Coordinates of C-alpha atoms in Angstrom, one line a residue:
X284 CA -9.5 23.2 8.3
X285 CA -7.7 19.6 7.2
X286 CA -11.2 19.0 5.1
X287 CA -10.9 22.5 3.4
X288 CA -7.5 21.3 2.3
X289 CA -7.7 18.0 1.4
X290 CA -10.8 19.6 -1.0
X291 CA -8.7 22.8 -2.4
X292 CA -6.3 19.7 -3.3
X293 CA -9.1 17.7 -5.2
X294 CA -10.1 20.7 -7.1
X295 CA -6.6 21.6 -7.8
X296 CA -6.6 18.0 -9.3
X297 CA -9.3 18.3 -11.0
X298 CA -8.6 21.8 -12.4
X299 CA -5.3 20.6 -14.3
X300 CA -6.5 17.5 -15.5
X301 CA -9.4 18.7 -17.6
X302 CA -8.0 18.8 -20.8
X303 CA -7.7 15.1 -20.7
X304 CA -10.6 14.0 -19.3
X305 CA -11.9 15.7 -22.0
X306 CA -9.8 14.3 -24.6
X307 CA -10.3 10.3 -23.0
X308 CA -13.6 10.4 -21.0
X309 CA -13.9 7.5 -18.9
X310 CA -10.9 5.7 -21.1
X311 CA -8.9 7.7 -19.4
X312 CA -10.0 5.3 -16.2
X313 CA -10.4 2.4 -18.3
X314 CA -8.7 2.1 -21.0
X315 CA -5.5 -0.1 -21.6
X316 CA -2.5 1.5 -23.1
X317 CA -0.6 4.7 -22.5
X318 CA 1.5 6.4 -25.7
X319 CA 2.4 9.4 -24.5
X320 CA 3.5 9.9 -27.8
X321 CA 0.5 9.3 -30.0
X322 CA -1.9 11.3 -27.2
X323 CA -2.9 7.8 -25.7
X324 CA -3.4 7.4 -21.8
X325 CA -4.8 5.0 -20.1
X326 CA -4.1 4.5 -16.5
X327 CA -6.3 0.9 -15.7
X328 CA -3.0 -0.7 -16.3
X329 CA -1.0 1.6 -13.6
X330 CA -4.6 1.3 -11.2
X331 CA -4.4 -2.5 -11.2
X332 CA -0.6 -2.4 -10.2
X333 CA -1.2 -0.1 -7.4
X334 CA -3.9 -1.8 -6.1
X335 CA -1.8 -5.1 -6.7
X336 CA 1.5 -4.4 -5.0
X337 CA -0.6 -2.9 -2.0
X338 CA -2.9 -5.7 -1.8
X339 CA 0.1 -8.6 -1.8
X340 CA 1.7 -6.1 0.5
X341 CA -0.8 -6.3 3.0
X342 CA -1.8 -10.0 2.4
X343 CA 2.4 -10.5 3.3
X344 CA 2.2 -8.1 6.7
X345 CA -0.9 -8.5 8.1
X346 CA -0.3 -11.5 9.7
X347 CA 3.0 -11.5 10.7
X348 CA 1.9 -8.1 12.8
X349 CA -0.6 -9.4 14.4
X350 CA 0.8 -12.4 15.3
X351 CA 3.4 -10.3 16.8
X352 CA 1.0 -7.6 18.0
X353 CA -0.9 -10.5 19.7
X354 CA 2.3 -11.8 21.2
X355 CA 3.2 -8.5 22.3
X356 CA 0.3 -7.6 24.2
X357 CA -1.0 -10.9 25.9
X358 CA 2.1 -13.3 26.4
X359 CA 5.8 -11.2 26.7
X360 CA 5.8 -8.8 30.6
X361 CA 5.7 -5.7 29.7
X362 CA 9.5 -3.7 29.4
X363 CA 9.9 -6.9 26.9
X364 CA 7.2 -5.5 24.8
X365 CA 8.4 -2.7 24.7
X366 CA 11.2 -3.6 24.2
X367 CA 10.0 -5.4 20.7
X368 CA 7.5 -3.0 20.2
X369 CA 10.4 -0.2 20.1
X370 CA 12.7 -2.6 17.9
X371 CA 9.4 -3.2 15.3
X372 CA 9.1 1.1 14.8
X373 CA 12.3 1.7 14.3
X374 CA 11.5 0.0 11.4
X375 CA 9.5 2.8 10.4
X376 CA 11.8 5.3 10.5
X377 CA 14.4 4.2 8.0
X378 CA 13.7 6.5 5.1
X379 CA 11.8 4.5 1.6
X380 CA 15.1 5.5 -0.1
X381 CA 16.7 2.9 1.7
X382 CA 14.2 0.1 1.7
X383 CA 14.9 0.9 -1.8
X384 CA 18.9 0.7 -2.3
X385 CA 18.9 -2.7 0.6
X386 CA 15.6 -3.7 -2.6
X387 CA 18.0 -3.5 -4.7
X388 CA 20.5 -4.5 -3.6
X389 CA 19.4 -7.8 -2.3
X390 CA 15.5 -8.9 -2.3
X391 CA 15.3 -8.4 -6.3
X392 CA 18.4 -10.9 -6.7
X393 CA 16.5 -13.4 -3.9
X394 CA 13.4 -12.8 -5.7
X395 CA 15.2 -13.6 -9.1
X396 CA 16.4 -16.5 -7.9
X397 CA 13.6 -17.9 -6.3
X398 CA 11.6 -17.8 -9.0
X399 CA 14.1 -19.6 -11.0
X400 CA 12.0 -22.7 -12.4
X401 CA 9.5 -20.2 -14.0
X402 CA 12.2 -18.9 -15.6
X403 CA 11.6 -14.6 -14.8
X404 CA 12.8 -12.2 -16.6
X405 CA 14.4 -9.7 -14.0
X406 CA 14.0 -9.8 -10.3
X407 CA 12.1 -6.3 -10.9
X408 CA 9.2 -7.3 -10.4
X409 CA 5.0 -6.8 -8.6
X410 CA 6.0 -9.0 -6.2
X411 CA 9.4 -7.7 -5.1
X412 CA 7.6 -4.5 -5.2
X413 CA 4.7 -5.9 -3.0
X414 CA 7.5 -7.7 -0.4
X415 CA 9.6 -5.0 -0.3
X416 CA 5.9 -2.7 0.7
X417 CA 5.7 -5.5 3.4
X418 CA 8.5 -5.3 5.9
X419 CA 7.4 -0.8 5.7
X420 CA 4.0 -1.2 6.9
X421 CA 4.7 -4.0 9.3
X422 CA 5.6 -2.0 11.9
X423 CA 2.5 0.1 11.1
X424 CA 0.2 -2.9 11.5
X425 CA 2.0 -4.3 14.4
X426 CA 2.0 -1.2 16.6
X427 CA -1.8 -0.3 16.4
X428 CA -2.7 -4.5 16.8
X429 CA -1.2 -3.5 19.6
X430 CA -2.7 -0.3 20.6
X431 CA -5.9 -2.4 19.9
X432 CA -5.7 -5.1 21.9
X433 CA -4.2 -3.4 24.8
X434 CA -7.3 -1.5 24.8
X435 CA -9.2 -4.5 25.8
X436 CA -10.8 -4.3 29.3
X437 CA -8.3 -6.7 31.7
X438 CA -11.8 -7.6 33.4
X439 CA -12.7 -9.2 30.6
X440 CA -9.7 -11.5 30.3
X441 CA -10.4 -12.0 34.0
X442 CA -13.2 -12.8 33.4
X443 CA -12.7 -15.6 30.1
X444 CA -10.9 -17.2 33.1
X445 CA -12.7 -17.5 35.9
X446 CA -15.4 -19.4 33.3
X447 CA -12.3 -22.0 32.9
X448 CA -10.8 -20.4 29.4
X449 CA -6.7 -20.8 29.1
X450 CA -5.1 -17.7 28.2
X451 CA -4.9 -19.3 24.0
X452 CA -8.5 -19.3 24.4
X453 CA -8.9 -16.6 25.9
X454 CA -6.8 -14.2 23.7
X455 CA -8.6 -16.1 20.2
X456 CA -11.8 -16.5 21.7
X457 CA -12.3 -12.6 23.7
X458 CA -9.3 -10.6 22.9
X459 CA -9.1 -10.9 19.6
X460 CA -12.4 -10.7 18.9
X461 CA -13.0 -7.4 21.1
X462 CA -9.9 -5.7 19.0
X463 CA -11.5 -6.8 15.8
X464 CA -12.4 -3.3 14.4
X465 CA -8.9 -2.0 15.9
X466 CA -7.0 -4.0 13.7
X467 CA -9.1 -3.3 10.8
X468 CA -8.1 0.1 10.6
X469 CA -4.8 -0.8 11.1
X470 CA -5.3 -2.5 8.5
X471 CA -6.9 0.3 6.5
X472 CA -4.1 2.6 7.4
X473 CA -1.1 0.4 6.4
X474 CA -2.9 0.1 3.4
X475 CA -2.9 3.1 3.0
X476 CA 0.7 3.3 3.1
X477 CA 1.5 1.3 0.6
X478 CA -0.9 2.8 -2.1
X479 CA 0.7 6.1 -2.0
X480 CA 4.3 4.9 -1.2
X481 CA 7.2 6.1 -3.8
X482 CA 10.6 5.6 -3.9
X483 CA 10.9 2.3 -2.7
X484 CA 8.4 0.6 -5.2
X485 CA 9.9 2.7 -8.2
X486 CA 13.7 1.3 -7.8
X487 CA 12.3 -2.5 -8.2
X488 CA 8.9 -2.8 -9.5
X489 CA 10.4 -2.3 -13.1
X490 CA 8.1 0.4 -14.3
X491 CA 6.8 -1.6 -17.8
X492 CA 4.3 0.2 -19.3
X493 CA 0.6 -1.5 -20.5
X494 CA 0.9 -4.3 -18.3
X495 CA -2.3 -5.0 -18.0
X496 CA -3.3 -9.5 -17.7
X497 CA -5.0 -11.5 -19.7
X498 CA -6.0 -13.3 -16.7
X499 CA -7.4 -11.2 -13.8
X500 CA -6.8 -14.1 -11.7
X501 CA -3.4 -15.2 -13.4
X502 CA -0.7 -15.3 -10.2
X503 CA 2.0 -15.2 -13.2
X504 CA 1.3 -11.1 -13.6
X505 CA 3.0 -11.3 -10.1
X506 CA 6.5 -12.4 -11.4
X507 CA 6.6 -10.0 -14.0
X508 CA 7.6 -6.3 -14.5
X509 CA 4.7 -3.8 -13.6
X510 CA 4.0 -0.5 -13.4
X511 CA 2.2 1.6 -10.5
X512 CA 0.7 4.8 -9.6
X513 CA 3.6 6.0 -7.6
X514 CA 6.4 4.8 -9.9
X515 CA 5.2 6.5 -13.4
X516 CA 4.6 10.1 -11.0
X517 CA 8.5 9.6 -9.8
X518 CA 9.5 8.6 -13.2
X519 CA 11.0 10.4 -16.4
X520 CA 7.6 11.2 -17.9
X521 CA 6.3 13.4 -15.2
X522 CA 9.4 15.6 -16.2
X523 CA 9.1 15.7 -20.0
X524 CA 4.7 16.5 -19.7
X525 CA 5.3 19.2 -18.1
X526 CA 6.0 21.3 -22.1
X527 CA 2.7 19.4 -23.5
X528 CA -0.5 20.5 -21.8
X529 CA -2.4 17.6 -22.7
X530 CA 0.0 14.8 -21.2
X531 CA 0.4 16.8 -18.1
X532 CA -2.8 16.9 -17.6
X533 CA -2.8 13.3 -18.2
X534 CA -0.1 13.0 -15.2
X535 CA -1.9 14.9 -13.0
X536 CA -5.1 13.0 -13.9
X537 CA -2.6 9.7 -12.4
X538 CA -1.8 12.0 -9.3
X539 CA -5.9 12.4 -8.8
X540 CA -6.3 9.2 -8.7
X541 CA -3.7 8.3 -6.4
X542 CA -4.8 11.0 -3.9
X543 CA -8.8 9.7 -4.1
X544 CA -7.1 6.1 -3.5
X545 CA -5.4 6.8 -0.6
X546 CA -7.2 9.2 1.5
X547 CA -9.9 7.4 0.6
X548 CA -8.4 4.1 2.6
X549 CA -6.5 6.7 4.8
X550 CA -9.6 8.2 6.1
X551 CA -11.6 4.6 6.4
X552 CA -9.2 3.7 8.4
X553 CA -9.3 6.9 10.8
X554 CA -12.6 7.0 11.1
X555 CA -12.9 3.6 12.4
X556 CA -10.0 3.4 15.2
X557 CA -11.7 6.6 16.1
X558 CA -15.2 4.7 16.7
X559 CA -14.0 2.0 18.5
X560 CA -11.9 5.3 20.5
X561 CA -15.5 6.6 21.0
X562 CA -17.0 3.4 22.3
X563 CA -14.0 2.5 24.2

């Protein structure tokens, strides 16, 4: 049933976005300019912004999340573990708009002050959005990584200790490798959430169109305003586009791209998690 529903959504998005594919062709995916008044639609800078924000957020959250999971699963007593896990999971219950408001009130000011030596235009940057997303996906990584670690049979830990390994050596050489697929699936599921986050990113990313870097390996775009697929779809242009068939098709096309990215990453994470559970 879920597959049918996803298929219907893809067909619906494709149908409504046909005019922009006819107008732009593959230039819609790889074009670097978006000027709707000139009927020029290139989504590549927004795809770039989405991928960079989500990837940097994952890079920041993954070490903290896995480290916390190792600490709670392997070193804390049961009651303390449950207390820490409960406290971290509370973060996932906070609405996205609250995170966005906190980003406006505090985070973007802190980022601006920290980046003062490199003269940023404002605190609304790609880095600000990535930092905010890192906090938002942290509970997903920590909880799923903790479950993966706790799923490793205790007999393997005891065998490793019996061979003379210390507690830390057992964690590094036995528990983490065994839990590796589950931890990787946690990364994929967290990345899926980061790709689809809208309101928090919308409030702090700056929403600057056509931000394509001259050098893809440069760190400069991180400290400048950017645009993601979600921030574009969450803005006023969605309402403006509804009266113009071509413009509306371009907006729906962005939704299709975002949908495919998010669903692909999320399904990969779920499939990996299910395969691990089946092999356990």
